[in-house]
PDB file of C-alpha atoms in Angstrom:
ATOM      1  CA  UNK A  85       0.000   0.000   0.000  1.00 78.00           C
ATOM      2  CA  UNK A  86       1.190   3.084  -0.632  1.00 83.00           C
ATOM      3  CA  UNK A  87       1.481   6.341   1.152  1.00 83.00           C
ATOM      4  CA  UNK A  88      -1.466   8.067  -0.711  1.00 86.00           C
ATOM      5  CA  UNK A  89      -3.643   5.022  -0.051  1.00 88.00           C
ATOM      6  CA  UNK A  90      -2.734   4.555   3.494  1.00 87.00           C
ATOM      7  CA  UNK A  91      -3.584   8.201   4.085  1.00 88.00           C
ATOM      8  CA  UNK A  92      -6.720   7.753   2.523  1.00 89.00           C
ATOM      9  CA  UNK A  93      -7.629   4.966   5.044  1.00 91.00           C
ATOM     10  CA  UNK A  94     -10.282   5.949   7.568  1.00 93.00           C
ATOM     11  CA  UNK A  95      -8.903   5.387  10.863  1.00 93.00           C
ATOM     12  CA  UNK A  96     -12.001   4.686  13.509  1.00 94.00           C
ATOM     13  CA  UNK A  97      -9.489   5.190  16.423  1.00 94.00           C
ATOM     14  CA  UNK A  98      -6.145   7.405  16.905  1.00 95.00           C
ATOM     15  CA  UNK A  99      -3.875   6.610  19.695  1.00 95.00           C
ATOM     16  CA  UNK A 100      -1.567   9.070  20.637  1.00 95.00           C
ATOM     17  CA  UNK A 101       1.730   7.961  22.161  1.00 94.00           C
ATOM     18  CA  UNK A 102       4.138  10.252  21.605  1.00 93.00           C
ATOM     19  CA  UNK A 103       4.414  11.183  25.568  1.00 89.00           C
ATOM     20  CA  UNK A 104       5.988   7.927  25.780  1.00 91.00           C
ATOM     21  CA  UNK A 105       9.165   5.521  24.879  1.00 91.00           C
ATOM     22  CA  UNK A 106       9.193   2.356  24.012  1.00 90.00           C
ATOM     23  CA  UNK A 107       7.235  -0.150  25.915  1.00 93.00           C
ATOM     24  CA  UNK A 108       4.629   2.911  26.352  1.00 93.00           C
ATOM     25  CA  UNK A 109       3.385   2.844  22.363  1.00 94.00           C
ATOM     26  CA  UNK A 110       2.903  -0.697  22.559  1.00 94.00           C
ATOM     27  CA  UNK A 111       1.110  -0.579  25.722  1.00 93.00           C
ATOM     28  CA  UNK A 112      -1.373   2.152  24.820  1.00 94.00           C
ATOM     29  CA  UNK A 113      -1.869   0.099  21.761  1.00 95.00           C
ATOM     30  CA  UNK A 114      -2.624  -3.007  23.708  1.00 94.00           C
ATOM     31  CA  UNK A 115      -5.086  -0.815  25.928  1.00 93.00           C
ATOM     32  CA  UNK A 116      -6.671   0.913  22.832  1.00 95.00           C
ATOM     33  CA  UNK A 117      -7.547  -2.050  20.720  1.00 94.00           C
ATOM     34  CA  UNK A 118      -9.940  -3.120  23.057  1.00 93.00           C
ATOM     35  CA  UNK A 119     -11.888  -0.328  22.315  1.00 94.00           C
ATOM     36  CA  UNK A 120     -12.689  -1.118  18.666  1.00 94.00           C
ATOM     37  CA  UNK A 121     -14.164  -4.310  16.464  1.00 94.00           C
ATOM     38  CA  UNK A 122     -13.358  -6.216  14.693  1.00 94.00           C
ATOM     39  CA  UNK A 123     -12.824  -4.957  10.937  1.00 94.00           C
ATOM     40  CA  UNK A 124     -12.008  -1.609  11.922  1.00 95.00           C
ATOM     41  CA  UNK A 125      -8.730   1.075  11.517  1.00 95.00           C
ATOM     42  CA  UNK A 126      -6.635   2.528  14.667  1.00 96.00           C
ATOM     43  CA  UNK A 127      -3.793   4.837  13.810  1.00 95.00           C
ATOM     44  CA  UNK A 128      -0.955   4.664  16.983  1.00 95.00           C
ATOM     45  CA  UNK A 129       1.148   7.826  16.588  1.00 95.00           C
ATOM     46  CA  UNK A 130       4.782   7.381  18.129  1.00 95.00           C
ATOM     47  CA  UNK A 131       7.871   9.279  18.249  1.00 93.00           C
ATOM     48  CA  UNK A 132       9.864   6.005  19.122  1.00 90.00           C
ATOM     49  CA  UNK A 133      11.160   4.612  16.143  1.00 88.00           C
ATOM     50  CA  UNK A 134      10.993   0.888  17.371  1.00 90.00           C
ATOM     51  CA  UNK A 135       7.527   0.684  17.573  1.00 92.00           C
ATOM     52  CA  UNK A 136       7.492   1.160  13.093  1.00 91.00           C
ATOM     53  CA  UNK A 137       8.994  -3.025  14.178  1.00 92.00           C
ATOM     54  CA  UNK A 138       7.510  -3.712  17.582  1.00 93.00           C
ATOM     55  CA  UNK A 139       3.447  -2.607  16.091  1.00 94.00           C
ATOM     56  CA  UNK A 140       3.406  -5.207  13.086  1.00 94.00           C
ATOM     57  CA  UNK A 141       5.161  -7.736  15.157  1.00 94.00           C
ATOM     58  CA  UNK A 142       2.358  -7.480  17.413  1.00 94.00           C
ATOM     59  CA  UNK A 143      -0.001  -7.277  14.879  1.00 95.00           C
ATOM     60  CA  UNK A 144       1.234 -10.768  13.602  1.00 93.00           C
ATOM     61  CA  UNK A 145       1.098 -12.448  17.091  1.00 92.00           C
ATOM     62  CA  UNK A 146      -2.577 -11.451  17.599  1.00 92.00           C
ATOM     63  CA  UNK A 147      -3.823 -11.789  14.119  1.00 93.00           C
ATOM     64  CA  UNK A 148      -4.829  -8.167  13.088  1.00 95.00           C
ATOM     65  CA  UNK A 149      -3.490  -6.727   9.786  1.00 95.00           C
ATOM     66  CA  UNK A 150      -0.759  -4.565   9.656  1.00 95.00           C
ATOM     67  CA  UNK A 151      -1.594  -1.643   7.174  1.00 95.00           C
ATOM     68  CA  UNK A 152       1.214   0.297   6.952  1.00 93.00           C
ATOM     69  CA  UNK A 153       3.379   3.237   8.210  1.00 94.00           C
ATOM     70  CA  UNK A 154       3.135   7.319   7.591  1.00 93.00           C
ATOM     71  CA  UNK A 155       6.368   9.269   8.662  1.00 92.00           C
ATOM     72  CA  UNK A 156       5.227  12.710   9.412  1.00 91.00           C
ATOM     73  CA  UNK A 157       7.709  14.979  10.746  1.00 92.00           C
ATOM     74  CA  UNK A 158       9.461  14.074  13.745  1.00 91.00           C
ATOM     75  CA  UNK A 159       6.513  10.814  14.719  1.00 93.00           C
ATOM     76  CA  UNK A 160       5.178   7.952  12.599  1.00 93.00           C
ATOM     77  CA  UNK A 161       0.867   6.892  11.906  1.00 94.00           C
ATOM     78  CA  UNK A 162       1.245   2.986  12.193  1.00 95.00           C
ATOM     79  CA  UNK A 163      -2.111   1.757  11.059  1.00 96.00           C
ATOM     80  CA  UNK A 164      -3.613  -1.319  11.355  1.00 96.00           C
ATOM     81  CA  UNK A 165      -7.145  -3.268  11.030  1.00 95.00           C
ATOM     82  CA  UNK A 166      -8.239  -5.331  14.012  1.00 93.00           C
TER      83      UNK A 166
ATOM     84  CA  UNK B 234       9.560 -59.852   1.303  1.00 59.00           C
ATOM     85  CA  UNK B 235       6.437 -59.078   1.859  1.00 73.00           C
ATOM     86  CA  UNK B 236       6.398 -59.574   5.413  1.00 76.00           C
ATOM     87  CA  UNK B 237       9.312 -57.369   5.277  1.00 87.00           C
ATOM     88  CA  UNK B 238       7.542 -54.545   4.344  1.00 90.00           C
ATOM     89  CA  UNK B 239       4.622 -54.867   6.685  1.00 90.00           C
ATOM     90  CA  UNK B 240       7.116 -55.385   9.490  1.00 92.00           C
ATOM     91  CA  UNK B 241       8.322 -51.837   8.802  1.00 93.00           C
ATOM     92  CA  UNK B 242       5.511 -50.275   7.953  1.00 93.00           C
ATOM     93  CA  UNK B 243       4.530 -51.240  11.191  1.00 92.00           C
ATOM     94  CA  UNK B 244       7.556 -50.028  12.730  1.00 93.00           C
ATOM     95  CA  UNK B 245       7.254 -46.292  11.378  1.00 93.00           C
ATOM     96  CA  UNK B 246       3.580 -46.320  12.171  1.00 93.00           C
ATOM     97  CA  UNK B 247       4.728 -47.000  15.787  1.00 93.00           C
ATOM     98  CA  UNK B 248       7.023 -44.358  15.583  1.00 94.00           C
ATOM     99  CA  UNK B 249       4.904 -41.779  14.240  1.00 94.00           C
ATOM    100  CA  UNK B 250       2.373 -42.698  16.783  1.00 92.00           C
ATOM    101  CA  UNK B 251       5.402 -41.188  19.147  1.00 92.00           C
ATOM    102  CA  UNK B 252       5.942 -38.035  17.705  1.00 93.00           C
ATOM    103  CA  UNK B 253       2.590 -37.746  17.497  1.00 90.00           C
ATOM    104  CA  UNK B 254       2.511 -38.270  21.614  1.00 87.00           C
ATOM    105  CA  UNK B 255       5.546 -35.857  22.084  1.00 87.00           C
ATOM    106  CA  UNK B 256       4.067 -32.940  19.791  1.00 86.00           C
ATOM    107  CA  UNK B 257       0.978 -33.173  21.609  1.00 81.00           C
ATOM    108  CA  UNK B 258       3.358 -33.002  24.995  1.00 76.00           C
ATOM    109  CA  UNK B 259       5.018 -30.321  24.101  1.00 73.00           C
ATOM    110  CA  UNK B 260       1.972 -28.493  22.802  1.00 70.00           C
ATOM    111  CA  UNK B 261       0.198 -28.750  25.380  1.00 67.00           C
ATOM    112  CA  UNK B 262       3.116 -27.710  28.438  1.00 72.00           C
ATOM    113  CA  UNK B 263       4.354 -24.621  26.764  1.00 83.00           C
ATOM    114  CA  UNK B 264       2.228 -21.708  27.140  1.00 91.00           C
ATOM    115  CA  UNK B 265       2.306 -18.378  26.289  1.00 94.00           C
ATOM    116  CA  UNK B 266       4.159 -17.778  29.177  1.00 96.00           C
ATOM    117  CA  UNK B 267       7.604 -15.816  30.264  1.00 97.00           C
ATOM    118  CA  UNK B 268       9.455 -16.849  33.663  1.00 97.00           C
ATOM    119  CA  UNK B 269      12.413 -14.629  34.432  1.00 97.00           C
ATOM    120  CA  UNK B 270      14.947 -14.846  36.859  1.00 97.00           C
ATOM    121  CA  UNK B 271      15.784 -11.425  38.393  1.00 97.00           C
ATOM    122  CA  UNK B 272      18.949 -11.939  40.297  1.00 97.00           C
ATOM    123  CA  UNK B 273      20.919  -8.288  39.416  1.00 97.00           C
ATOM    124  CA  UNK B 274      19.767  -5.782  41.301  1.00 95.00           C
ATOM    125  CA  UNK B 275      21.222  -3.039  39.162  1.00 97.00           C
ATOM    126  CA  UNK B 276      19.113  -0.196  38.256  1.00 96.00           C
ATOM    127  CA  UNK B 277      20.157  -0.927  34.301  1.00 96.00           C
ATOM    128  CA  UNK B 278      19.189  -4.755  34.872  1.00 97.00           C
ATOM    129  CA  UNK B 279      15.745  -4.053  36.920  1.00 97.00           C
ATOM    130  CA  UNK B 280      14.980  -1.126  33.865  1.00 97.00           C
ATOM    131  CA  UNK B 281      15.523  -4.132  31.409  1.00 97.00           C
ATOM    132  CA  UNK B 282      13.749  -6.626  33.196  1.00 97.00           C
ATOM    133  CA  UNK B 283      10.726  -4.243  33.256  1.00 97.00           C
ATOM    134  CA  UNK B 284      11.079  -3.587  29.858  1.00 96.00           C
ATOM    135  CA  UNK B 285      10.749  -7.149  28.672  1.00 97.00           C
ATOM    136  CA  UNK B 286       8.291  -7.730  31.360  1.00 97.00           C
ATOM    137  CA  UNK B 287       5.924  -5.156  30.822  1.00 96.00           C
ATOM    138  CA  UNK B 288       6.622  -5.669  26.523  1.00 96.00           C
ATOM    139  CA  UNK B 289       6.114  -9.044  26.894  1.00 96.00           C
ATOM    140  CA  UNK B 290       2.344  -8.676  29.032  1.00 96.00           C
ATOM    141  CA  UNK B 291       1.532  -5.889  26.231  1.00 95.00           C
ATOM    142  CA  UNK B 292       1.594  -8.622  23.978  1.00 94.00           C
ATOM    143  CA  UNK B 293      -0.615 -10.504  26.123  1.00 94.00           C
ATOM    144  CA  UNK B 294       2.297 -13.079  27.122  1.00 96.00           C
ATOM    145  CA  UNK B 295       2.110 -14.090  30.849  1.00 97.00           C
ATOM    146  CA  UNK B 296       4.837 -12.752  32.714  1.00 97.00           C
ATOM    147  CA  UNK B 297       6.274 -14.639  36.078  1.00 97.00           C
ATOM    148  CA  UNK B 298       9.119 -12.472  37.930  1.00 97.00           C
ATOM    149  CA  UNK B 299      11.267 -14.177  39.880  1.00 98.00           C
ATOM    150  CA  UNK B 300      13.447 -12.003  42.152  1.00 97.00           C
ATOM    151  CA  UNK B 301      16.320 -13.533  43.824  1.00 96.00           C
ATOM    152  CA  UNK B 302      19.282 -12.101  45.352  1.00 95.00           C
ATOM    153  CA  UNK B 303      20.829  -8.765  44.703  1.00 96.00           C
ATOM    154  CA  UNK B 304      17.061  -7.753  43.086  1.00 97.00           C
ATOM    155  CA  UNK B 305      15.277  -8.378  46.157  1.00 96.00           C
ATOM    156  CA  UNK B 306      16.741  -4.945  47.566  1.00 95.00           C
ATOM    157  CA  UNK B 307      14.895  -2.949  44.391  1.00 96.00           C
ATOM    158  CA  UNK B 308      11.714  -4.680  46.159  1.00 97.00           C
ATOM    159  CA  UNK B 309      12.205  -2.590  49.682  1.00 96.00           C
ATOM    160  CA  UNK B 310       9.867   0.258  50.343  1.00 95.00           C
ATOM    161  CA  UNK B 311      11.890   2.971  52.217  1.00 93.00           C
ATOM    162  CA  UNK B 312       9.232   3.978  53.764  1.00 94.00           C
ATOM    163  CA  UNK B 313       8.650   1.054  55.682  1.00 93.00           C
ATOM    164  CA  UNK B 314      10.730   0.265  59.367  1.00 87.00           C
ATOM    165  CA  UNK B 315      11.226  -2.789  60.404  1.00 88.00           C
ATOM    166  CA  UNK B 316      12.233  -3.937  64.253  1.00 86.00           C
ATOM    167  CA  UNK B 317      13.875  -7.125  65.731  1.00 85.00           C
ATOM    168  CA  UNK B 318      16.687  -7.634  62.916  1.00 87.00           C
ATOM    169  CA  UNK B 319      19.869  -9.491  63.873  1.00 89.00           C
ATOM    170  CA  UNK B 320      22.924  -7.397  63.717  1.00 89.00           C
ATOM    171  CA  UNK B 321      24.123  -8.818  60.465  1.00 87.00           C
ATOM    172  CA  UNK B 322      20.620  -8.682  58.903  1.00 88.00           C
ATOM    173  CA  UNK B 323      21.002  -4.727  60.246  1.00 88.00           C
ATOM    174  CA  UNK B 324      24.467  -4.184  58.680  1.00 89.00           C
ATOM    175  CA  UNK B 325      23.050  -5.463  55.493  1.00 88.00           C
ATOM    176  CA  UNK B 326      19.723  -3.310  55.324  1.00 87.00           C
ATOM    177  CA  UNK B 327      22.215  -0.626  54.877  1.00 88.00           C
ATOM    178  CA  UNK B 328      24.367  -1.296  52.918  1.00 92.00           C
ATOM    179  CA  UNK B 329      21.802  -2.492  50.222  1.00 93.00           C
ATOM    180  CA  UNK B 330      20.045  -0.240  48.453  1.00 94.00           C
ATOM    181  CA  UNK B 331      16.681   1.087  49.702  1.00 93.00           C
ATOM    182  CA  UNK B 332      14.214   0.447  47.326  1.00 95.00           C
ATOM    183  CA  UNK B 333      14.241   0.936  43.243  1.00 95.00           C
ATOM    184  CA  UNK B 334      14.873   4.737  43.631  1.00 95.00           C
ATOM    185  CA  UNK B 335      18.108   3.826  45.323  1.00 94.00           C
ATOM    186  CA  UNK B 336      20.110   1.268  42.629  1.00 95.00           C
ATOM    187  CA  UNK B 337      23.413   1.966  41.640  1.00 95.00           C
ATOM    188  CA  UNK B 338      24.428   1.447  37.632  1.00 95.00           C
ATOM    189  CA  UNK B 339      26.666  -1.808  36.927  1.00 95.00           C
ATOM    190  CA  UNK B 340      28.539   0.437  35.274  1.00 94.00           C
ATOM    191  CA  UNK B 341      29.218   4.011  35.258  1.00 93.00           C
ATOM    192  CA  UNK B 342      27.596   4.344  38.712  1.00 92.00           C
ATOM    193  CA  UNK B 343      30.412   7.294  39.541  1.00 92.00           C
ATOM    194  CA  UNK B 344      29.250   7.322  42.962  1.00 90.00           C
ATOM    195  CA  UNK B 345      25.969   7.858  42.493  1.00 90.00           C
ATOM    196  CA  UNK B 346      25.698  10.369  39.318  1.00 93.00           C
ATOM    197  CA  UNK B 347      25.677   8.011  37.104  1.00 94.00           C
ATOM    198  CA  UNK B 348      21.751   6.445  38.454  1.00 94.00           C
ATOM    199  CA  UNK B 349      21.016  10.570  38.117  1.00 94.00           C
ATOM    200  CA  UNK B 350      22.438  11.012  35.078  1.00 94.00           C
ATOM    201  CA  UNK B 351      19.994   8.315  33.371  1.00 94.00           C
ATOM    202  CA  UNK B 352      16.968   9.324  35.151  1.00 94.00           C
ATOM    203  CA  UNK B 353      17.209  12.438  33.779  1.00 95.00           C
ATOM    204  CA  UNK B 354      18.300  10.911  29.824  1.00 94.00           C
ATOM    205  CA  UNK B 355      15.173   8.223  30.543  1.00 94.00           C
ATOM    206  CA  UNK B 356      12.799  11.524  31.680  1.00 93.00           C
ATOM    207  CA  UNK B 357      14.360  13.677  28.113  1.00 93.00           C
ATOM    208  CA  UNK B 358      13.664  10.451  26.165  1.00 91.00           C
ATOM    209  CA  UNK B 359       9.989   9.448  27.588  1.00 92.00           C
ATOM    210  CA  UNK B 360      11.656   6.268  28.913  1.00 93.00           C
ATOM    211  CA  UNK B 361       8.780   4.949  32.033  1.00 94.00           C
ATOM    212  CA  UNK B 362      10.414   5.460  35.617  1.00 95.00           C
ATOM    213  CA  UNK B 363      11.143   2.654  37.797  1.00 96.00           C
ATOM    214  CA  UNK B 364       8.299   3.903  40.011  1.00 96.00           C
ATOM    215  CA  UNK B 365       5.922   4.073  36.088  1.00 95.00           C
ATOM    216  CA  UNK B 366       6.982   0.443  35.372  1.00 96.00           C
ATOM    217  CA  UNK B 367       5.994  -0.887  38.276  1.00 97.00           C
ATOM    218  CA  UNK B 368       2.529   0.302  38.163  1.00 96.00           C
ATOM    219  CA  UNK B 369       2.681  -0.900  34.828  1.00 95.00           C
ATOM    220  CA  UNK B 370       3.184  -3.887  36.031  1.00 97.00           C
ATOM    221  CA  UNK B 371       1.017  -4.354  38.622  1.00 97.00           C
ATOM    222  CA  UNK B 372      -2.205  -2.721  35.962  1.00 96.00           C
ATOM    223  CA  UNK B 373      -0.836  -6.010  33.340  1.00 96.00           C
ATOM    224  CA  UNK B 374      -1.160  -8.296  36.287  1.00 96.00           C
ATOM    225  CA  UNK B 375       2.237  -9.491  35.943  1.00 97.00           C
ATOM    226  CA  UNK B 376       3.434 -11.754  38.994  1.00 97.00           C
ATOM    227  CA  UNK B 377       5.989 -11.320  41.311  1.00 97.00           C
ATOM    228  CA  UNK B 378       7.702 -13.831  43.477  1.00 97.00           C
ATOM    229  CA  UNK B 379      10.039 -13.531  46.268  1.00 96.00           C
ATOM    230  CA  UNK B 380      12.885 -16.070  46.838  1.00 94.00           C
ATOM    231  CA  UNK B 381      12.245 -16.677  50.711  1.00 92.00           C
ATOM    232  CA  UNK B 382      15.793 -18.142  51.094  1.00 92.00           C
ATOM    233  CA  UNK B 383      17.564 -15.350  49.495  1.00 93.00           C
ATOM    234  CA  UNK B 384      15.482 -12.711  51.986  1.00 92.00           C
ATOM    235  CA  UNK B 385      16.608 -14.821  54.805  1.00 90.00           C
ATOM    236  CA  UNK B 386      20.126 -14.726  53.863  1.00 90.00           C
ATOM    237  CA  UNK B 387      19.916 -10.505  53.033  1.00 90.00           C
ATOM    238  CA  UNK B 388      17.931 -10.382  56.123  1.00 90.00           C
ATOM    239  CA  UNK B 389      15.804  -8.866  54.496  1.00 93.00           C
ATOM    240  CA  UNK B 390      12.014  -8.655  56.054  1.00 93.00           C
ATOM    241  CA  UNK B 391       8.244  -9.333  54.662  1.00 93.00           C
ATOM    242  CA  UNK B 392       7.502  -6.201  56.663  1.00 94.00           C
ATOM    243  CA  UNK B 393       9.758  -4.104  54.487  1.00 94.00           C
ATOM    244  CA  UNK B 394       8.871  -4.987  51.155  1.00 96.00           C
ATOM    245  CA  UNK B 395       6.824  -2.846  48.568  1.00 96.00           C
ATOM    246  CA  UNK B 396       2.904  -3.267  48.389  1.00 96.00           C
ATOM    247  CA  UNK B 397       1.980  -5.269  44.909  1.00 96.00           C
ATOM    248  CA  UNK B 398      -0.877  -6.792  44.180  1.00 96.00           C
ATOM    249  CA  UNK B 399       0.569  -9.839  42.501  1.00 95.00           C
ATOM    250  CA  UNK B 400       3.531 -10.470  44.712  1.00 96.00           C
ATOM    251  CA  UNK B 401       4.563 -14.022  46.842  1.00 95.00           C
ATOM    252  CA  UNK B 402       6.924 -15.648  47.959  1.00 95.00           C
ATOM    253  CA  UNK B 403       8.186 -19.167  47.158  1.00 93.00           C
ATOM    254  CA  UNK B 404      11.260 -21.258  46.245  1.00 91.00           C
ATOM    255  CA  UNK B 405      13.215 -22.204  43.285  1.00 93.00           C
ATOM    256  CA  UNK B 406      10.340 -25.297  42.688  1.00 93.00           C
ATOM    257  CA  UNK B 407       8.357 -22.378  42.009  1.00 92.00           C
ATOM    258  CA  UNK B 408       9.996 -21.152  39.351  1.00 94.00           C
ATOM    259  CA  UNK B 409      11.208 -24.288  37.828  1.00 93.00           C
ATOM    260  CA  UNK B 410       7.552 -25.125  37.653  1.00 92.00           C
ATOM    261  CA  UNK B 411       6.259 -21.897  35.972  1.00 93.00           C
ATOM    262  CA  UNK B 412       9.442 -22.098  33.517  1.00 94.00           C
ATOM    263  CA  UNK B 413       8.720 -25.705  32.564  1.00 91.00           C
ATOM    264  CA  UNK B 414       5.736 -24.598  31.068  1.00 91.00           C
ATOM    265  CA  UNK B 415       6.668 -21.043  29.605  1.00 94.00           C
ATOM    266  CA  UNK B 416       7.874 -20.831  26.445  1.00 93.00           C
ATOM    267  CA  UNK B 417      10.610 -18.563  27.292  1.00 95.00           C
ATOM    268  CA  UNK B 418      12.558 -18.237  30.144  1.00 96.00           C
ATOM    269  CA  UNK B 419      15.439 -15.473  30.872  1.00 97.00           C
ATOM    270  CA  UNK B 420      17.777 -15.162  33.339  1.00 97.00           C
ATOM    271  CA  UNK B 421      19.504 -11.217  34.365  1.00 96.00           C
TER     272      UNK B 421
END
């Protein structure tokens, strides 16, 4: 997917975890997806650059598709579809 | 030759009947499961064992920490006074550190600025505090337990340690058990 189609992605929750380092982005991931079905988009925003690897890892382990990652200036949009 | 043949067709049927019975085995023992021994009680070796710990339960693995040794003094609560120690037991309470806010750095400690210097790095960087990752910890449920022997030989009391709300105490059984059926085990 590309960056124009990943952008164009609605994203049904936005997790913002830029306050923390890494294990925080992962955590507030883990307590976010929780929050939305099965099917939809949630955007985690982090400033740590080893959550890009740790979020899809994750997203393999517990079976949720890994969309894709948007590098905005100084944080990444790591999308993915529970 | 016929015979032959059924003989050892028989004989790898037999034997895949055993694999069969070990996969299953080993299936069904491993679970998604981390036991850790923490025996450093560094400040850089508790921050990484809290790292993987609290990682590890945000991927919904099951974490079992087992402190032992040196670690055991991270677990103190300054705040807490304890009577009735020996006098060995009392010349070791100080000398070990009091609590997690206290640890010295296995390296670069520099008496002391070193454990400042990285609190105030981990604080720049958004790096969870000691104090962060163990409420962390005790939100993910992850489970502590206390070598009794090694607190007996550090003198070091029930009455003194930090309140958790997944904490014990047991012996090494304990965590030979839990790591016989985790799927990884780590040792720091």
């Amino acid at each position: 997917m590309n960056e124009e189609e990943l952008k164009a992605i609605k994203v049904d929750k936005s997790v913002d975890a830029r306050g923390t380092s890494c294990p925080g982005p992962l955590l507030a991931a883990k307590k976010a997806i929780g929050q939305i079905e099965k099917g939809q988009v949630m955007e985690v925003l982090s400033a740590d650059e080893g959550t890009k690897k740790d979020i899809p890892k994750w997203c393999t382990k517990k079976g949720f598709e890994y969309l894709g990652t948007i590098e905005e200036s100084g944080f990444f949009k790591i999308l993915l579809r529970k | 030759m016929e015979p032959d043949i059924e003989q050892k067709i028989k004989e790898m049927q037999s034997q895949i009947a055993e694999l069969q019975n070990r996969v299953t085995d080993i299936e069904d023992t491993h679970k998604d499961q981390l036991a850790m021994i923490v025996m450093s009680g560094d400040m850089d070796k508790i921050l990484a064992t809290m790292v993987v710990a609290v990682g590890a339960a945000a991927m919904d693995t099951e974490v079992k920490l087992f402190f032992t040794f040196w670690s055991i003094a991270a677990l103190r609560d300054p705040k807490k006074k304890v009577s009735g120690k020996s006098f060995m037991a009392k010349m070791f309470g100080m000398m070990l550190p009091k609590g997690r806010n206290h640890l010295k750095l296995s390296k670069m400690n520099m008496a002391g600025y070193g454990p400042k210097i990285i609190r105030k790095l981990m604080k720049k960087q958004k790096v969870f505090s000691l104090d962060e990752f163990f409420q962390q910890a005790a939100d993910l449920d992850i489970e502590i337990v206390i070598c009794e022997m090694s607190m007996d030989l550090m003198g070091i009391k029930k009455e003194e340690i930090i309140d958790y709300p997944n904490l014990s105490y047991g012996g090494v059984a304990t965590f030979l058990a839990d790591a016989n059926e985790s799927r990884i085990q780590l040792f720091i």
